[in-house]
Coordinates of C-alpha atoms and ligand atoms in Angstrom, one line a residue:
X1 CA 104.4 64.5 100.2
X2 CA 103.8 67.9 100.3
X3 CA 100.4 67.8 99.8
X4 CA 99.9 65.7 102.7
X5 CA 96.7 66.5 104.7
X6 CA 96.5 66.4 108.7
X7 CA 93.7 65.3 110.1
X8 CA 91.6 68.7 110.7
X9 CA 89.4 70.1 113.0
X10 CA 87.2 72.1 113.2
X11 CA 85.1 75.0 115.9
X12 CA 82.0 75.6 116.2
X13 CA 79.9 77.6 118.8
X14 CA 77.7 74.8 120.3
X15 CA 74.5 76.6 119.7
X16 CA 75.7 75.4 115.7
X17 CA 76.1 72.2 116.7
X18 CA 72.8 71.9 118.4
X19 CA 71.0 73.2 115.6
X20 CA 72.4 71.7 113.1
X21 CA 71.6 67.7 115.3
X22 CA 67.8 69.0 115.8
X23 CA 67.7 70.1 111.7
X24 CA 69.1 66.6 111.2
X25 CA 66.4 65.2 113.6
X26 CA 63.6 67.0 111.1
X27 CA 65.6 65.8 108.1
X28 CA 65.1 62.0 108.8
X29 CA 60.9 62.3 109.0
X30 CA 61.4 63.1 105.5
X31 CA 60.8 61.7 102.3
X32 CA 63.8 61.6 99.2
X33 CA 63.3 65.5 98.2
X34 CA 65.6 66.8 101.8
X35 CA 68.4 63.9 101.2
X36 CA 69.9 66.3 99.6
X37 CA 69.9 69.2 101.9
X38 CA 70.3 66.0 104.7
X39 CA 73.7 64.9 102.8
X40 CA 75.2 67.8 103.8
X41 CA 74.4 68.0 107.4
X42 CA 75.0 64.0 107.6
X43 CA 78.3 64.9 106.5
X44 CA 78.4 68.1 109.1
X45 CA 78.1 65.5 111.5
X46 CA 80.7 63.3 110.5
X47 CA 83.4 65.6 110.2
X48 CA 82.6 66.5 113.6
X49 CA 82.7 63.2 115.0
X50 CA 85.8 62.1 113.5
X51 CA 88.3 65.5 114.8
X52 CA 89.1 66.8 117.9
X53 CA 86.6 69.7 118.2
X54 CA 87.2 72.7 119.9
X55 CA 84.2 74.7 120.9
X56 CA 84.1 78.4 121.8
X57 CA 81.2 79.1 123.9
X58 CA 79.7 82.3 122.7
X59 CA 78.5 84.2 125.7
X60 CA 76.3 87.1 125.4
X61 CA 79.6 90.6 124.1
X62 CA 78.7 92.7 127.5
X63 CA 79.8 89.3 129.6
X64 CA 82.5 89.1 126.9
X65 CA 83.8 92.8 127.5
X66 CA 84.1 91.8 130.9
X67 CA 85.6 88.6 130.9
X68 CA 87.5 88.8 127.9
X69 CA 91.1 89.2 128.1
X70 CA 93.0 92.8 127.2
X71 CA 94.6 92.3 124.1
X72 CA 95.9 94.5 121.1
X73 CA 94.6 93.7 118.5
X74 CA 96.3 95.0 114.7
X75 CA 94.2 95.2 111.8
X76 CA 96.4 95.4 108.2
X77 CA 93.0 96.5 105.3
X78 CA 90.5 98.5 104.2
X79 CA 88.3 96.6 102.2
X80 CA 84.5 95.4 101.7
X81 CA 85.8 93.1 104.1
X82 CA 88.3 93.5 106.4
X83 CA 86.3 97.2 107.5
X84 CA 82.8 94.7 109.2
X85 CA 86.0 92.1 110.3
X86 CA 87.7 94.2 112.8
X87 CA 83.9 95.4 113.6
X88 CA 83.1 93.3 114.7
X89 CA 86.1 92.7 116.7
X90 CA 85.5 96.1 118.0
X91 CA 82.3 95.8 119.1
X92 CA 82.8 93.0 121.0
X93 CA 85.5 92.2 122.9
X94 CA 87.8 93.6 125.3
X95 CA 89.9 94.5 122.3
X96 CA 92.6 97.7 121.2
X97 CA 92.6 98.0 117.7
X98 CA 95.1 99.5 115.6
X99 CA 94.7 99.5 112.2
X100 CA 96.6 100.6 108.9
X101 CA 95.4 100.5 105.1
X102 CA 96.9 101.3 101.8
X103 CA 94.9 104.4 101.8
X104 CA 94.8 105.6 105.4
X105 CA 91.2 107.1 104.8
X106 CA 89.4 103.6 104.0
X107 CA 90.4 103.2 107.7
X108 CA 87.4 106.0 108.5
X109 CA 84.6 104.0 110.2
X110 CA 87.4 101.9 111.9
X111 CA 88.1 104.8 113.8
X112 CA 85.0 106.3 114.5
X113 CA 84.7 102.8 116.0
X114 CA 87.8 103.4 118.6
X115 CA 90.6 102.2 116.8
X116 CA 93.7 103.9 116.9
X117 CA 95.3 104.9 113.0
X118 CA 99.3 103.4 113.4
X119 CA 101.3 105.3 110.4
X120 CA 102.9 102.2 109.1
X121 CA 101.9 98.6 108.8
X122 CA 105.5 97.6 110.9
X123 CA 103.6 99.5 113.5
X124 CA 100.4 97.8 114.0
X125 CA 102.7 94.6 114.1
X126 CA 105.3 95.9 116.9
X127 CA 101.9 97.1 119.1
X128 CA 99.5 94.3 118.2
X129 CA 99.7 90.9 119.9
X130 CA 97.7 89.3 117.0
X131 CA 97.7 91.1 113.1
X132 CA 95.1 89.9 111.1
X133 CA 95.8 91.1 107.7
X134 CA 93.0 90.9 104.6
X135 CA 93.7 92.4 101.7
X136 CA 93.1 91.1 98.4
X137 CA 95.8 89.7 96.2
X138 CA 98.9 87.3 97.3
X139 CA 100.8 90.7 95.5
X140 CA 99.0 92.5 97.9
X141 CA 100.1 90.5 101.0
X142 CA 103.4 89.7 100.1
X143 CA 103.8 93.6 100.2
X144 CA 102.3 94.1 103.0
X145 CA 104.2 91.4 104.9
X146 CA 107.1 93.3 103.5
X147 CA 106.4 96.4 105.2
X148 CA 104.3 94.5 107.8
X149 CA 107.8 91.8 109.0
X150 CA 109.8 94.2 110.9
X151 CA 107.1 94.7 113.2
X152 CA 106.9 91.4 114.1
X153 CA 108.7 89.8 117.8
X154 CA 108.7 86.4 119.6
X155 CA 105.7 85.1 119.9
X156 CA 103.7 87.7 117.9
X157 CA 100.6 86.3 116.1
X158 CA 100.8 87.3 112.4
X159 CA 96.9 86.2 110.6
X160 CA 96.6 86.1 106.5
X161 CA 92.3 86.2 105.6
X162 CA 93.4 87.0 102.0
X163 CA 92.4 84.4 99.9
X164 CA 95.8 83.5 97.3
X165 CA 97.8 80.9 96.7
X166 CA 99.7 78.7 98.3
X167 CA 103.2 79.1 97.9
X168 CA 102.4 82.8 98.2
X169 CA 101.3 82.0 102.2
X170 CA 104.4 79.9 102.5
X171 CA 106.7 83.0 101.2
X172 CA 104.5 85.3 103.9
X173 CA 104.9 82.8 107.4
X174 CA 108.9 82.2 106.0
X175 CA 109.0 86.0 106.8
X176 CA 106.6 86.3 109.7
X177 CA 108.5 82.9 111.2
X178 CA 111.7 83.9 110.5
X179 CA 111.2 87.0 112.8
X180 CA 110.1 84.5 115.0
X181 CA 106.7 85.3 114.6
X182 CA 104.2 82.1 115.0
X183 CA 101.5 82.4 111.6
X184 CA 97.9 80.6 111.1
X185 CA 96.4 81.7 107.4
X186 CA 92.9 81.5 107.6
X187 CA 91.3 82.3 104.5
X188 CA 87.4 83.0 105.3
X189 CA 84.5 81.8 103.3
X190 CA 81.2 83.9 103.4
X191 CA 81.0 87.3 101.6
X192 CA 80.0 90.8 103.2
X193 CA 77.4 89.7 105.1
X194 CA 78.4 86.8 106.9
X195 CA 81.8 89.2 107.3
X196 CA 78.7 92.0 108.9
X197 CA 76.9 89.4 110.7
X198 CA 80.0 87.7 112.9
X199 CA 78.9 84.6 110.4
X200 CA 82.0 83.5 108.7
X201 CA 84.1 80.4 108.1
X202 CA 87.7 80.0 108.6
X203 CA 90.1 77.8 106.7
X204 CA 93.1 78.1 108.7
X205 CA 96.7 75.9 108.4
X206 CA 99.6 77.0 110.5
X207 CA 100.9 77.5 114.2
X208 CA 98.4 75.5 116.5
X209 CA 98.9 77.3 119.2
X210 CA 97.8 80.5 117.5
X211 CA 94.9 78.8 116.2
X212 CA 93.8 78.0 119.4
X213 CA 94.7 81.3 121.6
X214 CA 92.7 83.1 118.8
X215 CA 89.8 80.6 119.6
X216 CA 90.0 80.1 123.7
X217 CA 86.8 81.1 125.4
X218 CA 88.2 84.5 126.3
X219 CA 90.1 85.2 123.1
X220 CA 87.1 86.5 121.4
X221 CA 88.2 86.9 118.1
X222 CA 87.2 84.3 115.0
X223 CA 84.2 83.8 117.5
X224 CA 83.4 86.9 116.5
X225 CA 84.1 87.7 113.0
X226 CA 82.8 83.7 112.4
X227 CA 80.7 81.4 113.6
X228 CA 83.1 78.1 112.4
X229 CA 87.1 77.8 112.6
X230 CA 88.7 75.0 110.5
X231 CA 92.4 73.6 111.4
X232 CA 93.3 71.9 108.4
X233 CA 96.7 70.9 109.8
X234 CA 100.9 72.6 110.5
X235 CA 101.4 72.1 107.2
X236 CA 101.0 75.6 105.6
X237 CA 98.4 76.2 101.9
X238 CA 96.2 73.9 103.5
X239 CA 93.8 76.5 104.4
X240 CA 94.4 78.3 100.7
X241 CA 94.2 75.1 98.9
X242 CA 90.7 74.7 100.3
X243 CA 90.0 78.1 100.1
X244 CA 90.5 77.9 95.9
X245 CA 88.4 74.9 95.8
X246 CA 85.5 76.1 97.2
X247 CA 85.4 79.6 95.3
X248 CA 86.2 77.4 92.2
X249 CA 82.6 75.2 93.0
X250 CA 81.3 79.0 93.7
X251 CA 82.4 80.3 90.7
X252 CA 81.5 77.4 88.4
X253 CA 77.8 77.4 90.0
X254 CA 77.5 81.6 89.7
X255 CA 78.7 80.8 86.3
X256 CA 76.2 77.8 85.0
X257 CA 73.3 79.9 86.7
X258 CA 73.7 83.1 85.1
X259 CA 73.9 81.1 81.8
X260 CA 70.8 79.2 82.8
X261 CA 69.1 83.2 83.0
X262 CA 70.5 83.7 79.3
X263 CA 69.1 80.9 78.1
X264 CA 65.5 81.5 79.5
X265 CA 65.6 85.4 78.4
X266 CA 66.8 83.6 75.1
X267 CA 63.4 80.9 75.3
X268 CA 61.2 83.0 76.2
X269 CA 60.3 81.9 79.3
X270 CA 60.0 83.1 82.8
X271 CA 62.8 84.2 84.0
X272 CA 61.3 83.9 88.0
X273 CA 59.6 80.9 87.4
X274 CA 63.1 79.7 87.2
X275 CA 64.2 81.0 90.3
X276 CA 60.8 79.2 91.9
X277 CA 61.6 75.7 90.1
X278 CA 64.9 76.0 91.1
X279 CA 64.3 77.3 94.2
X280 CA 61.6 74.4 94.9
X281 CA 64.1 71.4 94.6
X282 CA 67.7 69.8 95.5
X283 CA 69.4 72.1 93.7
X284 CA 68.6 75.0 95.3
X285 CA 71.7 77.3 96.2
X286 CA 71.3 79.9 98.7
X287 CA 73.3 82.2 96.3
X288 CA 69.9 81.5 93.7
X289 CA 68.3 83.4 96.2
X290 CA 70.1 86.1 97.3
X291 CA 71.7 86.8 93.3
X292 CA 69.5 86.1 91.8
X293 CA 67.0 88.6 91.7
X294 CA 69.4 91.3 91.0
X295 CA 70.0 89.2 88.7
X296 CA 67.1 88.5 86.5
X297 CA 65.8 91.8 87.1
X298 CA 68.9 93.8 85.2
X299 CA 70.0 94.1 81.7
X300 CA 72.7 95.2 79.9
X301 CA 74.0 98.6 81.2
X302 CA 73.1 97.0 85.2
X303 CA 76.1 97.8 87.6
X304 CA 76.0 94.9 89.7
X305 CA 77.0 96.5 93.5
X306 CA 79.9 94.4 94.5
X307 CA 79.8 92.0 97.7
X308 CA 81.9 89.9 96.4
X309 CA 84.4 91.7 93.7
X310 CA 85.1 90.4 90.2
X311 CA 87.6 90.5 89.6
X312 CA 88.1 88.3 93.4
X313 CA 86.5 85.8 92.0
X314 CA 88.3 85.4 89.0
X315 CA 92.0 86.0 90.4
X316 CA 90.1 83.2 92.8
X317 CA 89.6 80.5 89.4
X318 CA 93.0 81.6 87.9
X319 CA 94.6 79.9 91.5
X320 CA 91.9 77.3 91.3
X321 CA 92.9 76.2 87.5
X322 CA 96.6 77.0 88.6
X323 CA 96.3 74.5 91.2
X324 CA 94.9 71.8 89.6
X325 CA 97.9 72.1 86.7
X326 CA 100.3 71.7 89.7
X327 CA 99.2 68.5 91.1
X328 CA 98.6 67.4 86.8
X329 CA 94.2 67.2 87.6
X330 CA 91.8 68.9 84.2
X331 CA 89.0 71.2 85.8
X332 CA 87.2 71.7 82.5
X333 CA 84.2 73.2 83.8
X334 CA 86.1 75.7 86.3
X335 CA 88.0 76.2 83.3
X336 CA 85.6 77.3 80.6
X337 CA 84.0 79.7 83.9
X338 CA 87.4 81.4 84.6
X339 CA 86.9 82.6 81.4
X340 CA 83.5 83.5 81.3
X341 CA 84.6 85.8 84.1
X342 CA 87.9 87.0 81.9
X343 CA 85.8 87.9 79.6
X344 CA 83.8 89.6 81.8
X345 CA 86.7 91.7 83.4
X346 CA 87.8 92.2 79.2
X347 CA 84.0 94.0 79.6
X348 CA 84.9 96.2 83.0
X349 CA 83.0 94.7 85.2
X350 CA 86.2 94.4 87.4
X351 CA 84.4 96.1 90.7
X352 CA 80.9 95.0 90.3
X353 CA 79.7 91.9 92.0
X354 CA 80.9 89.1 90.4
X355 CA 77.0 88.1 89.3
X356 CA 77.9 90.3 86.7
X357 CA 79.5 87.3 84.7
X358 CA 75.8 87.7 83.2
X359 CA 76.7 90.1 81.3
X360 CA 79.5 87.6 80.0
X361 CA 76.6 85.2 79.0
X362 CA 74.1 87.3 77.2
X363 CA 73.8 88.2 73.7
X364 CA 73.2 92.1 74.4
Ligands
NAP401 P1 88.5 95.2 98.4 O1 87.8 96.1 99.3 O2 88.9 94.8 97.3 O3 89.4 95.7 99.7 C1 91.4 95.4 99.1 C2 92.0 95.3 99.9 O4 93.3 95.5 99.8 C3 92.0 97.0 100.2 O5 91.3 97.2 101.5 C4 93.3 97.4 99.2 O6 93.5 98.7 100.3 C5 94.6 96.0 99.7 N1 95.5 96.9 98.6 C6 95.0 95.8 97.6 N2 96.3 96.0 96.9 C7 97.2 96.2 97.7 C8 98.0 96.4 97.7 N3 99.3 96.4 96.4 N4 99.6 96.9 99.1 C9 98.3 97.1 100.2 N5 97.2 96.8 100.1 C10 96.2 96.1 98.8 O7 88.4 93.2 98.9 P2 87.3 92.5 99.9 O8 86.1 91.9 98.9 O9 87.9 93.2 101.0 O10 88.9 90.8 99.3 C11 89.7 90.8 100.4 C12 90.0 89.4 100.2 O11 89.0 88.3 101.0 C13 90.7 88.7 98.7 O12 91.7 88.6 99.2 C14 89.2 88.1 98.4 O13 89.7 87.3 97.4 C15 88.7 88.0 99.8 N6 87.1 87.0 99.7 C16 86.7 87.9 99.6 C17 85.0 88.0 100.2 C18 84.2 89.4 99.3 O14 83.0 88.6 99.3 N7 84.8 90.8 99.3 C19 84.3 87.4 99.8 C20 85.3 85.8 101.0 C21 87.1 86.2 100.6 P3 93.4 100.2 99.2 O15 92.5 100.8 99.7 O16 94.7 100.9 99.2 O17 93.0 100.5 97.6

């Protein structure tokens, strides 16, 4: 069964594990109103207990610079996510960074921070020990891998963090491993701010040796860009599937949130009251607090500045619905949400934040 999953393992910096344990102890004394957050913490604890964990210590950045071995890291892509991820590698480790992007000028902030600009994607893989990729779509990922693959040779690492479907991840894996390289898919949960703050969550599958290497305490790679990294097995596609499942959940929640805001307007209720009520209850979601104020203050002319572009959210809904199709599972909620993002795209909101799905539900 190509959908079977090996037992997962994930690594967390020890400070995160211990702060969760602390939080759980505090929550145990609370009443039922906090049961949702208790469950969340308990399930994290359970995962921690049943999986083998690679703990990645977080040293201070100055000691990291002194102790980490010097490696050359490649980065392909220079969009909303790639730039802050690559900056965290440049600023927090003893790395040489070599970068390439289809539109070279987008690499300017990285070159300014000390990275070398390569002429081609192939040159990046030739010079780097490990190359990270963060581009938009399955098509872009395949295009970049096609350009990069001839630079890959025995033992080199290729970590593709783009959100794609499992078939694409498997194709890229083949392209890289047929050249003797090691492939890891590593799509991320988290948006622009977590990318800037090194708080991403990596959902990895593929080469376990590469996963361990880039998580090693002297590598300063995944732990500089993220707060946790899961290894979901050697079967490539597990990372893509997990990422699509997480994002279809997020996209459905956002679409439902947008509907609630619009209905509040129709019912002449205070939208601030809606946010306050949601924030106090068990269905509070950090995303409501982050996106809500901008959404309730918006009108039909508002352009939502992109942290997560709406066109990418719709791509993820489409790929999640496609995955469910392939597995014979009906997904009515996500499928309906997908239609809302499609409408927002048709109305020209591609490059706005996915909160712009509100435009698709408002009576305007
Ligand atoms: P973005 O800002 O739109 O950047 C897209 C990148 O892909 C750019 O570097 C772009 O190059 C490159 N690209 C697009 N088509 C290409 C092609 N045909 N060939 C080569 N390069 C191509 O996207 P992003 O928000 O950083 O997202 C990147 C990936 O991360 C997506 O898969 C997204 O779903 C996922 N993701 C995003 C977020 C988020 O909050 N933004 C969070 C988690 C995951 P040019 O500069 O030349 O156009």
